Structures are given as structure tokens and as C-alpha cells.
């Protein structure tokens, strides 16, 4: 008889996609051997999810900490002893012994075994993934009903568990990445109904669930309260959020020369997103920063996006809004902020926040909106931004939101939409003219623009002349958050 799939506990906000996959994994517990890997940056609620799964299924949960191998083995033995409630406590002299017992316990009791923050263990015990591989292979050979879930925040470590020639390659039946809430879910989570306020708040804290707890469940009460909210939360040295952006680099990247990495992030956050721009900003050669960029990409702190029209040209973006906010607003005035001068610093920084944080963040929200299947009538194949050079005027036309249809072999690249986004400016016919010119240039280059829809995205509204243009779609905040 089929067991019912486990329902998501009411205390878990959203995360329907993640819970559905975890519940399917749990539904197979005790039937056949299986391995799952759950990863994601810190503060996204991974532990909350896997702890809930272990609790709902009666499984064993072990949360690793930074410790020596001997201490980790002792803590693991204590957790397993407490779960099994055995009279004689477990004692392990090696991870060979510990994993053999863990797999035997999981198979015998037909229960889930969860090891959280696995990178802490593999860092001091590099052979551990190979040991788990051996035990998984034995379980598969004998059809032992083992269920093991590995969870962790070090993205490079977790991503490498199943990659290339890694020991666990091909063994997992679940590989789940827990990501931040998208901008719409984040607004609901922070209980913000006004889209104008939601964009501002999201540009500061993004979609990381834990940050609501970091500010003591303090949410801005309205647009008039936003400035005060920033000053009493992220700019207040007494809140955990104040130092969070600094901790993210050390925790995620595990780097020695943190100053150089901070400089790279500062370069990107302030609009110097090309390799050359980053190198010039920090005073290094382009060849000297390749490793640092790769590290920040691997740790999901930076992402590299190719120009929509020139794939050989790429630009880096900071993934975490809080890091951008820190680099633009906080880091240049860190000493003043530590001394409690939040009001003065924010007054001095509001212009930079609007230009370098809020404006680019609004553009990214617009691109995220354009990735929805039915926004332009069909499934998009690629969404990004790009630069077109007008061969007549030699003007560079920046297109903020480019939506391509899925590529078809042997056919011209079809453009579903070309869009421009402005956060604080009312948009008019001048903006649509630029987009029409971009469309004409693309047509001359061989792109299929017969059905291309022009789109203007604005946080400040549109004038009547633009709204009357039948070939332009105007997308305001109400639609973005609709």
C-alpha cells in the first residue's frame, strides 16, 4: 500500500517546490537505498527544511560544527545514541566505523539519516565522501534500505560532491538547491503590500529568509518609515544584520586575503562589472584577478552574465543584494557607522543608494519578471541585457531587458521583447524611440524581430503619449508585483 506523501508543516513559509522534492525523497525511505544532497547559501532555511523532514519522518538529524575529527566523531556518536536510545553509547574511532553504524541503523530501522553542514566534516576528514561512496555502493549491491541526506552551505564543496570524478558522482537520487525567495515571495514574507516599498526593501535584504529574524521581525511600516527602518536595522551596530555582509565573504569564500575579495566585490557593486573595469578599480592586472573571480563565482557571491548580443563580452554582478548595499553604502563609512552615526551616513548615502543600488536592482527585478513563461506569450529561451552599437550614429544603445525565444537550429535568433527599465523616472516616447532603433539595428544584423514587443518598465510611471503607443507594453510596479 502506498504511503501518503508528507504534508508540509504550516510553520514553513512557501518552499513548496523544495518540500515537494524532499517529501518524495522521504516517501521512498525504507524501500531502497538512496542518497540526497541539499545545498544553498547560508540563511536560506536549509536546516529548517531538513530538520522538519527528519522530525516528520522520525529520522536522525545531526548538525555538524567546526571541530576536529575526534570531536566531530564524538558528537555524531552522541546524536546517534540519543536517536536510537541504546543502553550502551556508541563510540567511534574513525568515520569508517561511524558510517558503517549509521548505514546499518538507517537500514535496520528504515529511517532517514540527515547530516547537516557536511562541509565542516569533509574539510577535516577529506576521505569521508569516499567512505560514504563505499557504503552507498554496498547498500545498493545488497538492496539495503538506507536513506542518507547530506546538507551544506559551502557551495563549492556541495557542488563538487556530485561533479566530474567525485566519489559520489552518479549516486544521488536528489540534488536540491535552496535559493533565496524571489522578489514577490520576499514581499509577502516581509509583509510589505506596497510595491514601491517592496522594491526598496528587497534592494537591501533581498530574499534571504533569516534576515527577518536578524532584525527582530522589524518590517518597514510604509514609505515614510523606510529611511528610519534602514537606520534602525541594517545600519545599526546592535543588530546581527549590521555585520552580515562581512561575514558572508569569510563564511562562504573561506579566503585568507579578504581585503582583495572585498575590493573585487566593491568594484562590481559600484558598476565596474567587466574584468578590465574590476582590475582598474582595484589596481591590479586582469590576469591577477582570475582566481578571485572564480572563487567568488563558485561561492555564489558573483555571477557572470554574457552580453545578450555579444556572448564573448561578459559582465559580473553581485548575487546578494545585502553585499551590494554594504559595499556601496556601509563600507565607505564603516567607522562612522560603528560609532552610531547611522542618521548622518544614510543622509549622505541616499543618492548613491538610489543610483548604484536601487536602479540596477530594479532592472534585475524586471529581468526576473520577463523570465515568467507567459509574459510575452511563450516560453523564453534566454533573458538578459545587452549593448547594441548604432552603425549610423555610433551610439551605444543599452537594452536592459532582452527576451529571446528558444534557439532553433538553422534559424535566425528570434527576439520576443526589447525593454528599457527606469526606477525613478517617468518614461515617455524618447525611451520607446531608442528601443525601436535598437530593433531596426538588430533586423539589419539578421535577428528575427518581426514579432518583437517593445517594453518599458518604470517605477515612477509613464506619460500619456507613451501609453498611447500601440506597439509598446508599459509594465509598472503593480504588474511586476501582480
Short mmCIF file of C-alpha atoms in Angstrom, two decimals:
data_model
loop_
_atom_site.label_atom_id
_atom_site.label_comp_id
_atom_site.label_asym_id
_atom_site.label_seq_id
_atom_site.Cartn_x
_atom_site.Cartn_y
_atom_site.Cartn_z
CA UNK A 1 0.00 0.00 0.00
CA UNK A 2 1.36 3.45 -0.96
CA UNK A 3 2.22 5.73 1.94
CA UNK A 4 0.88 9.28 1.64
CA UNK A 5 3.39 11.97 0.72
CA UNK A 6 4.30 14.02 3.79
CA UNK A 7 2.46 17.32 4.00
CA UNK A 8 4.49 20.46 4.51
CA UNK A 9 4.29 21.75 8.12
CA UNK A 10 2.37 25.01 8.48
CA UNK A 11 5.36 26.72 10.09
CA UNK A 12 7.28 26.57 6.78
CA UNK A 13 6.61 29.64 4.64
CA UNK A 14 6.41 28.92 0.89
CA UNK A 15 9.15 26.47 -0.17
CA UNK A 16 6.51 24.31 -1.90
CA UNK A 17 8.91 23.24 -4.66
CA UNK A 18 11.64 22.27 -2.19
CA UNK A 19 9.28 20.45 0.15
CA UNK A 20 7.70 18.51 -2.71
CA UNK A 21 11.07 17.06 -3.66
CA UNK A 22 12.04 16.37 -0.05
CA UNK A 23 8.70 14.69 0.57
CA UNK A 24 9.16 12.47 -2.48
CA UNK A 25 12.59 11.51 -1.16
CA UNK A 26 11.06 10.76 2.24
CA UNK A 27 8.28 8.72 0.64
CA UNK A 28 10.92 6.25 -0.58
CA UNK A 29 12.51 5.80 2.86
CA UNK A 30 12.76 2.14 3.76
CA UNK A 31 12.14 0.92 0.23
CA UNK A 32 15.55 1.09 -1.43
CA UNK A 33 18.95 2.72 -0.88
CA UNK A 34 19.06 6.42 -1.71
CA UNK A 35 21.28 9.44 -1.30
CA UNK A 36 20.20 13.08 -1.41
CA UNK A 37 22.23 16.31 -1.49
CA UNK A 38 20.73 19.64 -0.36
CA UNK A 39 22.75 22.83 -0.76
CA UNK A 40 22.32 26.59 -0.79
CA UNK A 41 23.90 29.71 0.60
CA UNK A 42 23.66 30.36 4.31
CA UNK A 43 20.50 31.79 5.87
CA UNK A 44 18.14 30.34 3.23
CA UNK A 45 16.40 27.91 5.60
CA UNK A 46 18.03 24.61 4.58
CA UNK A 47 18.43 23.45 8.17
CA UNK A 48 14.83 24.42 8.90
CA UNK A 49 13.69 22.22 6.00
CA UNK A 50 15.81 19.14 6.65
CA UNK A 51 15.20 19.27 10.41
CA UNK A 52 11.47 19.39 9.71
CA UNK A 53 11.78 16.43 7.34
CA UNK A 54 13.69 14.40 9.93
CA UNK A 55 11.13 15.30 12.57
CA UNK A 56 8.14 14.44 10.37
CA UNK A 57 9.63 11.08 9.38
CA UNK A 58 11.13 10.15 12.75
CA UNK A 59 14.64 10.23 11.28
CA UNK A 60 18.00 11.09 12.82
CA UNK A 61 19.34 14.62 12.39
CA UNK A 62 22.98 15.55 13.03
CA UNK A 63 24.18 19.12 12.62
CA UNK A 64 27.96 19.29 12.24
CA UNK A 65 30.04 22.15 13.61
CA UNK A 66 33.57 23.39 13.05
CA UNK A 67 35.54 20.87 15.09
CA UNK A 68 38.40 18.39 14.95
CA UNK A 69 37.74 14.94 13.54
CA UNK A 70 37.80 13.39 17.03
CA UNK A 71 35.27 15.85 18.42
CA UNK A 72 33.01 15.50 15.37
CA UNK A 73 33.02 11.71 15.76
CA UNK A 74 32.12 12.07 19.43
CA UNK A 75 29.26 14.48 18.66
CA UNK A 76 27.99 12.21 15.87
CA UNK A 77 28.08 9.21 18.23
CA UNK A 78 26.11 11.16 20.82
CA UNK A 79 23.47 12.18 18.28
CA UNK A 80 23.09 8.60 17.02
CA UNK A 81 22.96 7.22 20.57
CA UNK A 82 20.26 9.71 21.54
CA UNK A 83 18.22 8.89 18.45
CA UNK A 84 18.42 5.10 18.85
CA UNK A 85 18.15 5.32 22.64
CA UNK A 86 20.59 2.46 23.05
CA UNK A 87 21.73 1.47 26.53
CA UNK A 88 25.38 1.27 25.51
CA UNK A 89 26.54 4.57 23.93
CA UNK A 90 28.15 4.45 20.52
CA UNK A 91 31.85 5.25 20.33
CA UNK A 92 33.64 5.67 17.02
CA UNK A 93 37.35 5.79 16.39
CA UNK A 94 37.02 6.64 12.71
CA UNK A 95 34.47 7.66 10.11
CA UNK A 96 34.72 4.12 8.71
CA UNK A 97 33.15 2.84 11.92
CA UNK A 98 30.70 5.73 12.17
CA UNK A 99 29.35 5.37 8.64
CA UNK A 100 29.05 1.59 8.87
CA UNK A 101 26.95 2.00 12.00
CA UNK A 102 24.91 4.87 10.57
CA UNK A 103 24.08 2.91 7.42
CA UNK A 104 23.25 -0.21 9.43
CA UNK A 105 20.96 1.83 11.70
CA UNK A 106 19.19 3.51 8.79
CA UNK A 107 18.63 0.18 7.01
CA UNK A 108 17.52 -1.69 10.13
CA UNK A 109 15.12 0.98 11.36
CA UNK A 110 14.12 2.08 7.84
CA UNK A 111 14.66 5.70 8.81
CA UNK A 112 16.17 8.82 7.32
CA UNK A 113 19.69 9.88 8.31
CA UNK A 114 20.44 13.62 7.89
CA UNK A 115 23.95 15.08 8.14
CA UNK A 116 23.77 18.87 8.05
CA UNK A 117 26.72 21.23 7.38
CA UNK A 118 28.58 18.30 5.81
CA UNK A 119 31.46 20.53 4.56
CA UNK A 120 32.60 21.02 8.17
CA UNK A 121 33.20 17.25 8.34
CA UNK A 122 34.78 16.75 4.92
CA UNK A 123 37.16 19.68 5.48
CA UNK A 124 38.92 17.92 8.38
CA UNK A 125 38.18 14.40 7.09
CA UNK A 126 38.75 14.50 3.31
CA UNK A 127 38.20 10.75 2.96
CA UNK A 128 34.61 10.97 4.21
CA UNK A 129 32.93 11.30 0.76
CA UNK A 130 34.82 8.18 -0.40
CA UNK A 131 33.74 6.31 2.72
CA UNK A 132 30.12 7.25 2.06
CA UNK A 133 30.52 6.17 -1.57
CA UNK A 134 31.71 2.74 -0.43
CA UNK A 135 28.80 2.32 1.97
CA UNK A 136 26.27 3.53 -0.61
CA UNK A 137 27.63 1.07 -3.16
CA UNK A 138 27.40 -1.76 -0.61
CA UNK A 139 23.82 -0.78 0.20
CA UNK A 140 22.91 -0.77 -3.49
CA UNK A 141 24.56 -4.15 -4.03
CA UNK A 142 22.54 -5.70 -1.19
CA UNK A 143 19.43 -3.54 -1.68
CA UNK A 144 19.69 -2.32 1.93
CA UNK A 145 17.00 0.35 2.51
CA UNK A 146 19.40 3.15 3.51
CA UNK A 147 18.35 6.81 3.22
CA UNK A 148 21.03 9.45 3.69
CA UNK A 149 20.62 13.20 3.18
CA UNK A 150 23.73 15.42 3.07
CA UNK A 151 23.20 19.16 3.51
CA UNK A 152 25.58 22.10 3.45
CA UNK A 153 26.17 25.79 2.79
CA UNK A 154 29.67 25.79 1.27
CA UNK A 155 28.52 25.89 -2.34
CA UNK A 156 31.84 24.87 -3.90
CA UNK A 157 32.06 21.81 -1.62
CA UNK A 158 28.46 20.71 -2.04
CA UNK A 159 28.51 21.32 -5.78
CA UNK A 160 31.68 19.26 -6.07
CA UNK A 161 30.22 16.22 -4.30
CA UNK A 162 28.42 15.05 -7.43
CA UNK A 163 30.60 16.62 -10.12
CA UNK A 164 33.13 15.12 -12.52
CA UNK A 165 35.13 12.34 -10.92
CA UNK A 166 33.88 12.99 -7.38
CA UNK A 167 33.31 9.82 -5.29
CA UNK A 168 29.55 10.35 -5.03
CA UNK A 169 29.07 11.12 -8.72
CA UNK A 170 26.04 9.21 -10.04
CA UNK A 171 24.92 8.00 -6.60
CA UNK A 172 22.35 10.67 -5.70
CA UNK A 173 18.63 10.48 -6.44
CA UNK A 174 18.05 14.04 -5.14
CA UNK A 175 20.09 17.18 -5.76
CA UNK A 176 18.26 20.20 -4.39
CA UNK A 177 19.47 23.80 -4.23
CA UNK A 178 17.58 26.04 -1.78
CA UNK A 179 17.62 29.56 -3.21
CA UNK A 180 16.51 32.94 -1.81
CA UNK A 181 12.85 33.90 -2.20
CA UNK A 182 12.06 35.69 -5.44
CA UNK A 183 11.08 39.35 -5.14
CA UNK A 184 7.34 38.65 -4.95
CA UNK A 185 7.62 35.98 -2.26
CA UNK A 186 10.06 38.19 -0.35
CA UNK A 187 7.47 40.97 -0.23
CA UNK A 188 4.88 38.58 1.22
CA UNK A 189 7.39 37.18 3.69
CA UNK A 190 8.26 40.68 4.92
CA UNK A 191 4.53 41.57 4.94
CA UNK A 192 5.01 44.51 2.54
CA UNK A 193 1.99 45.27 0.36
CA UNK A 194 3.22 48.49 -1.30
CA UNK A 195 5.34 47.61 -4.38
CA UNK A 196 7.31 50.87 -4.11
CA UNK A 197 8.36 49.91 -0.62
CA UNK A 198 8.90 46.26 -1.56
CA UNK A 199 11.48 47.15 -4.23
CA UNK A 200 13.39 49.35 -1.79
CA UNK A 201 13.43 46.72 0.94
CA UNK A 202 14.38 43.94 -1.48
CA UNK A 203 17.32 46.06 -2.71
CA UNK A 204 18.63 45.96 0.88
CA UNK A 205 17.84 42.48 2.23
CA UNK A 206 16.98 40.50 -0.90
CA UNK A 207 15.12 37.23 -0.46
CA UNK A 208 17.10 35.65 2.38
CA UNK A 209 14.56 34.42 4.96
CA UNK A 210 16.82 34.61 8.03
CA UNK A 211 17.25 38.37 7.73
CA UNK A 212 13.75 38.99 9.05
CA UNK A 213 14.82 37.28 12.27
CA UNK A 214 18.10 39.23 12.24
CA UNK A 215 16.14 42.47 12.61
CA UNK A 216 13.78 41.14 15.26
CA UNK A 217 10.84 40.83 12.85
CA UNK A 218 11.02 44.60 12.26
CA UNK A 219 9.45 45.49 8.90
CA UNK A 220 9.05 49.00 7.44
CA UNK A 221 5.56 50.30 8.15
CA UNK A 222 5.36 52.38 4.97
CA UNK A 223 7.33 54.54 2.56
CA UNK A 224 7.68 57.25 5.21
CA UNK A 225 9.25 54.69 7.55
CA UNK A 226 11.78 53.25 5.09
CA UNK A 227 14.63 55.62 5.95
CA UNK A 228 14.10 55.06 9.67
CA UNK A 229 13.89 51.29 9.11
CA UNK A 230 17.25 51.25 7.32
CA UNK A 231 18.82 53.27 10.13
CA UNK A 232 17.44 51.08 12.92
CA UNK A 233 18.22 47.73 11.27
CA UNK A 234 20.99 47.24 8.73
CA UNK A 235 22.87 50.43 9.74
CA UNK A 236 22.58 49.79 13.49
CA UNK A 237 25.69 48.12 15.01
CA UNK A 238 23.42 46.45 17.56
CA UNK A 239 21.67 44.21 15.02
CA UNK A 240 23.10 40.95 13.58
CA UNK A 241 22.37 42.27 10.08
CA UNK A 242 24.93 45.05 10.52
CA UNK A 243 27.94 42.74 10.04
CA UNK A 244 26.27 40.07 7.98
CA UNK A 245 27.70 41.15 4.60
CA UNK A 246 31.22 40.99 6.00
CA UNK A 247 30.59 37.54 7.47
CA UNK A 248 29.20 36.23 4.20
CA UNK A 249 32.54 36.64 2.47
CA UNK A 250 34.54 34.87 5.19
CA UNK A 251 31.96 32.11 5.67
CA UNK A 252 31.28 31.42 2.02
CA UNK A 253 34.66 32.02 0.45
CA UNK A 254 36.95 30.84 3.26
CA UNK A 255 39.63 33.19 1.99
CA UNK A 256 42.82 34.49 3.54
CA UNK A 257 43.17 37.82 1.73
CA UNK A 258 39.67 39.09 2.45
CA UNK A 259 40.64 42.70 1.67
CA UNK A 260 41.24 41.90 -2.00
CA UNK A 261 37.98 39.99 -2.27
CA UNK A 262 36.10 42.89 -0.70
CA UNK A 263 37.70 45.20 -3.26
CA UNK A 264 36.56 42.96 -6.11
CA UNK A 265 33.01 42.96 -4.73
CA UNK A 266 33.16 46.74 -4.28
CA UNK A 267 34.24 47.17 -7.90
CA UNK A 268 31.32 45.12 -9.19
CA UNK A 269 28.80 46.69 -6.79
CA UNK A 270 29.73 50.19 -7.97
CA UNK A 271 29.22 49.35 -11.63
CA UNK A 272 32.66 48.14 -12.72
CA UNK A 273 31.47 44.74 -13.89
CA UNK A 274 33.93 43.84 -16.66
CA UNK A 275 37.24 42.14 -15.95
CA UNK A 276 39.07 45.23 -17.14
CA UNK A 277 36.90 47.52 -15.04
CA UNK A 278 37.41 45.39 -11.93
CA UNK A 279 41.17 45.23 -12.45
CA UNK A 280 41.42 49.00 -12.95
CA UNK A 281 39.28 49.68 -9.86
CA UNK A 282 41.48 47.61 -7.54
CA UNK A 283 44.79 48.48 -9.20
CA UNK A 284 45.71 45.02 -10.45
CA UNK A 285 46.31 43.38 -13.81
CA UNK A 286 43.45 41.48 -15.40
CA UNK A 287 45.49 38.28 -15.19
CA UNK A 288 45.88 38.75 -11.44
CA UNK A 289 42.18 38.59 -10.58
CA UNK A 290 41.04 35.49 -12.46
CA UNK A 291 41.36 33.24 -9.42
CA UNK A 292 39.49 35.66 -7.17
CA UNK A 293 36.62 35.95 -9.64
CA UNK A 294 36.40 32.17 -9.92
CA UNK A 295 36.32 31.80 -6.13
CA UNK A 296 33.52 34.35 -5.77
CA UNK A 297 31.56 32.67 -8.58
CA UNK A 298 32.00 29.21 -7.03
CA UNK A 299 30.72 30.55 -3.70
CA UNK A 300 27.67 32.08 -5.42
CA UNK A 301 28.64 35.60 -4.41
CA UNK A 302 29.18 36.73 -8.00
CA UNK A 303 27.50 35.71 -11.23
CA UNK A 304 28.80 36.29 -14.73
CA UNK A 305 26.31 37.22 -17.43
CA UNK A 306 27.13 37.31 -21.12
CA UNK A 307 26.00 40.25 -23.22
CA UNK A 308 22.80 39.19 -24.97
CA UNK A 309 24.15 40.30 -28.35
CA UNK A 310 27.88 39.65 -27.89
CA UNK A 311 28.41 36.37 -25.98
CA UNK A 312 32.18 36.94 -25.93
CA UNK A 313 31.58 40.02 -23.74
CA UNK A 314 30.52 39.40 -20.14
CA UNK A 315 29.71 41.43 -17.04
CA UNK A 316 29.84 40.39 -13.39
CA UNK A 317 27.02 41.08 -10.93
CA UNK A 318 26.86 40.66 -7.15
CA UNK A 319 24.34 37.93 -6.32
CA UNK A 320 23.41 39.04 -2.80
CA UNK A 321 21.66 42.44 -2.51
CA UNK A 322 22.91 42.91 1.04
CA UNK A 323 26.53 42.74 -0.18
CA UNK A 324 25.84 45.40 -2.81
CA UNK A 325 24.22 47.59 -0.16
CA UNK A 326 27.17 47.06 2.16
CA UNK A 327 29.79 47.84 -0.49
CA UNK A 328 28.03 50.98 -1.75
CA UNK A 329 26.58 52.42 1.46
CA UNK A 330 28.25 50.90 4.51
CA UNK A 331 31.86 50.04 3.75
CA UNK A 332 32.94 53.59 2.75
CA UNK A 333 31.61 54.92 6.10
CA UNK A 334 32.21 51.90 8.32
CA UNK A 335 33.94 53.80 11.12
CA UNK A 336 31.11 56.30 11.41
CA UNK A 337 28.52 53.54 11.45
CA UNK A 338 30.32 51.64 14.22
CA UNK A 339 30.23 54.82 16.30
CA UNK A 340 26.43 55.08 15.89
CA UNK A 341 26.26 57.74 13.16
CA UNK A 342 23.61 55.93 11.09
CA UNK A 343 21.45 59.02 10.50
CA UNK A 344 24.33 61.08 9.07
CA UNK A 345 25.68 58.20 6.98
CA UNK A 346 22.28 57.41 5.47
CA UNK A 347 21.63 61.06 4.66
CA UNK A 348 24.97 61.19 2.83
CA UNK A 349 24.40 57.84 1.09
CA UNK A 350 20.83 58.09 -0.19
CA UNK A 351 21.93 59.36 -3.60
CA UNK A 352 24.40 56.50 -4.04
CA UNK A 353 21.77 54.05 -2.87
CA UNK A 354 19.33 55.29 -5.50
CA UNK A 355 21.83 55.33 -8.37
CA UNK A 356 24.05 52.34 -7.68
CA UNK A 357 21.81 50.03 -5.68
CA UNK A 358 18.14 50.72 -6.33
CA UNK A 359 18.34 51.46 -10.06
CA UNK A 360 20.36 48.35 -11.06
CA UNK A 361 18.30 46.21 -8.66
CA UNK A 362 15.07 47.34 -10.31
CA UNK A 363 16.50 46.31 -13.68
CA UNK A 364 17.22 42.84 -12.32
CA UNK A 365 13.67 42.57 -10.97
CA UNK A 366 12.39 43.44 -14.46
CA UNK A 367 14.52 40.69 -15.99
CA UNK A 368 13.21 38.25 -13.40
CA UNK A 369 9.66 39.27 -14.33
CA UNK A 370 10.44 38.65 -18.01
CA UNK A 371 11.53 35.08 -17.25
CA UNK A 372 7.94 34.11 -16.45
CA UNK A 373 6.54 31.85 -19.14
CA UNK A 374 3.51 33.79 -20.30
CA UNK A 375 4.78 37.38 -20.01
CA UNK A 376 5.43 37.66 -23.75
CA UNK A 377 3.18 34.90 -24.95
CA UNK A 378 5.54 31.96 -24.92
CA UNK A 379 8.36 30.31 -23.03
CA UNK A 380 11.51 32.49 -23.12
CA UNK A 381 14.74 30.83 -24.13
CA UNK A 382 17.07 33.45 -22.67
CA UNK A 383 16.64 36.67 -20.72
CA UNK A 384 19.44 39.15 -20.21
CA UNK A 385 20.80 42.56 -21.07
CA UNK A 386 22.93 43.75 -23.93
CA UNK A 387 24.52 46.63 -25.79
CA UNK A 388 23.94 47.46 -29.46
CA UNK A 389 26.06 49.93 -31.42
CA UNK A 390 24.11 52.04 -33.90
CA UNK A 391 26.22 51.95 -37.10
CA UNK A 392 24.88 55.35 -38.19
CA UNK A 393 25.19 57.48 -35.06
CA UNK A 394 27.83 55.24 -33.38
CA UNK A 395 25.67 55.50 -30.27
CA UNK A 396 25.72 52.63 -27.80
CA UNK A 397 22.15 51.54 -27.07
CA UNK A 398 21.85 49.70 -23.77
CA UNK A 399 18.90 47.33 -23.67
CA UNK A 400 18.05 46.45 -20.07
CA UNK A 401 15.70 43.52 -20.73
CA UNK A 402 16.27 41.30 -23.75
CA UNK A 403 14.00 38.26 -24.17
CA UNK A 404 14.88 35.64 -26.77
CA UNK A 405 12.70 32.75 -27.90
CA UNK A 406 14.30 29.29 -27.59
CA UNK A 407 17.00 28.90 -30.24
CA UNK A 408 16.09 26.82 -33.28
CA UNK A 409 18.92 25.24 -35.33
CA UNK A 410 19.39 26.89 -38.70
CA UNK A 411 17.01 29.75 -37.95
CA UNK A 412 17.63 33.40 -37.14
CA UNK A 413 17.59 34.25 -33.44
CA UNK A 414 14.06 35.37 -32.62
CA UNK A 415 13.65 38.30 -30.23
CA UNK A 416 10.46 38.23 -28.17
CA UNK A 417 10.97 41.59 -26.47
CA UNK A 418 13.34 44.52 -26.05
CA UNK A 419 12.89 46.54 -22.89
CA UNK A 420 14.18 49.56 -21.02
CA UNK A 421 13.84 49.94 -17.24
CA UNK A 422 13.88 53.17 -15.22
CA UNK A 423 13.30 53.19 -11.49
CA UNK A 424 12.89 56.86 -10.64
CA UNK A 425 11.96 58.43 -13.96
CA UNK A 426 8.62 58.81 -15.73
CA UNK A 427 9.05 57.17 -19.12
CA UNK A 428 7.95 58.71 -22.41
CA UNK A 429 8.33 58.41 -26.21
CA UNK A 430 12.08 59.08 -26.09
CA UNK A 431 12.55 55.69 -24.44
CA UNK A 432 10.45 53.84 -26.96
CA UNK A 433 12.30 55.53 -29.83
CA UNK A 434 15.57 54.11 -28.53
CA UNK A 435 14.05 50.66 -28.43
CA UNK A 436 12.69 50.99 -31.98
CA UNK A 437 16.13 52.00 -33.20
CA UNK A 438 17.63 49.00 -31.41
CA UNK A 439 15.05 46.79 -33.13
CA UNK A 440 15.97 48.21 -36.55
CA UNK A 441 19.69 47.66 -35.95
CA UNK A 442 19.04 44.05 -34.90
CA UNK A 443 16.94 43.47 -38.00
CA UNK A 444 19.86 44.64 -40.14
CA UNK A 445 22.12 42.23 -38.27
CA UNK A 446 19.90 39.27 -39.16
CA UNK A 447 17.84 38.84 -36.00
CA UNK A 448 14.17 37.90 -36.34
CA UNK A 449 12.31 40.90 -34.90
CA UNK A 450 9.03 40.60 -36.79
CA UNK A 451 7.05 39.91 -33.61
CA UNK A 452 9.30 41.72 -31.13
CA UNK A 453 7.36 43.58 -28.46
CA UNK A 454 8.87 46.75 -27.06
CA UNK A 455 8.54 47.07 -23.28
CA UNK A 456 9.05 49.99 -20.91
CA UNK A 457 9.42 49.16 -17.21
CA UNK A 458 9.11 52.02 -14.74
CA UNK A 459 8.93 52.54 -11.01
CA UNK A 460 7.70 56.12 -11.49
CA UNK A 461 5.05 55.72 -14.19
CA UNK A 462 4.51 56.63 -17.86
CA UNK A 463 3.29 59.73 -19.63
CA UNK A 464 0.14 59.67 -21.72
CA UNK A 465 1.97 59.78 -25.04
CA UNK A 466 3.84 56.57 -24.30
CA UNK A 467 0.75 54.77 -23.08
CA UNK A 468 -0.96 55.52 -26.41
CA UNK A 469 1.75 53.80 -28.45
CA UNK A 470 0.20 50.51 -29.51
CA UNK A 471 3.48 48.68 -30.15
CA UNK A 472 4.82 49.34 -26.64
CA UNK A 473 3.93 47.46 -23.49
CA UNK A 474 4.19 49.50 -20.30
CA UNK A 475 4.99 47.50 -17.17
CA UNK A 476 4.59 49.28 -13.86
CA UNK A 477 5.05 48.21 -10.27
CA UNK A 478 1.51 46.87 -9.91
CA UNK A 479 2.09 44.43 -12.76
CA UNK A 480 5.55 43.48 -11.55
CA UNK A 481 4.06 42.52 -8.18
CA UNK A 482 0.66 41.40 -9.51
#
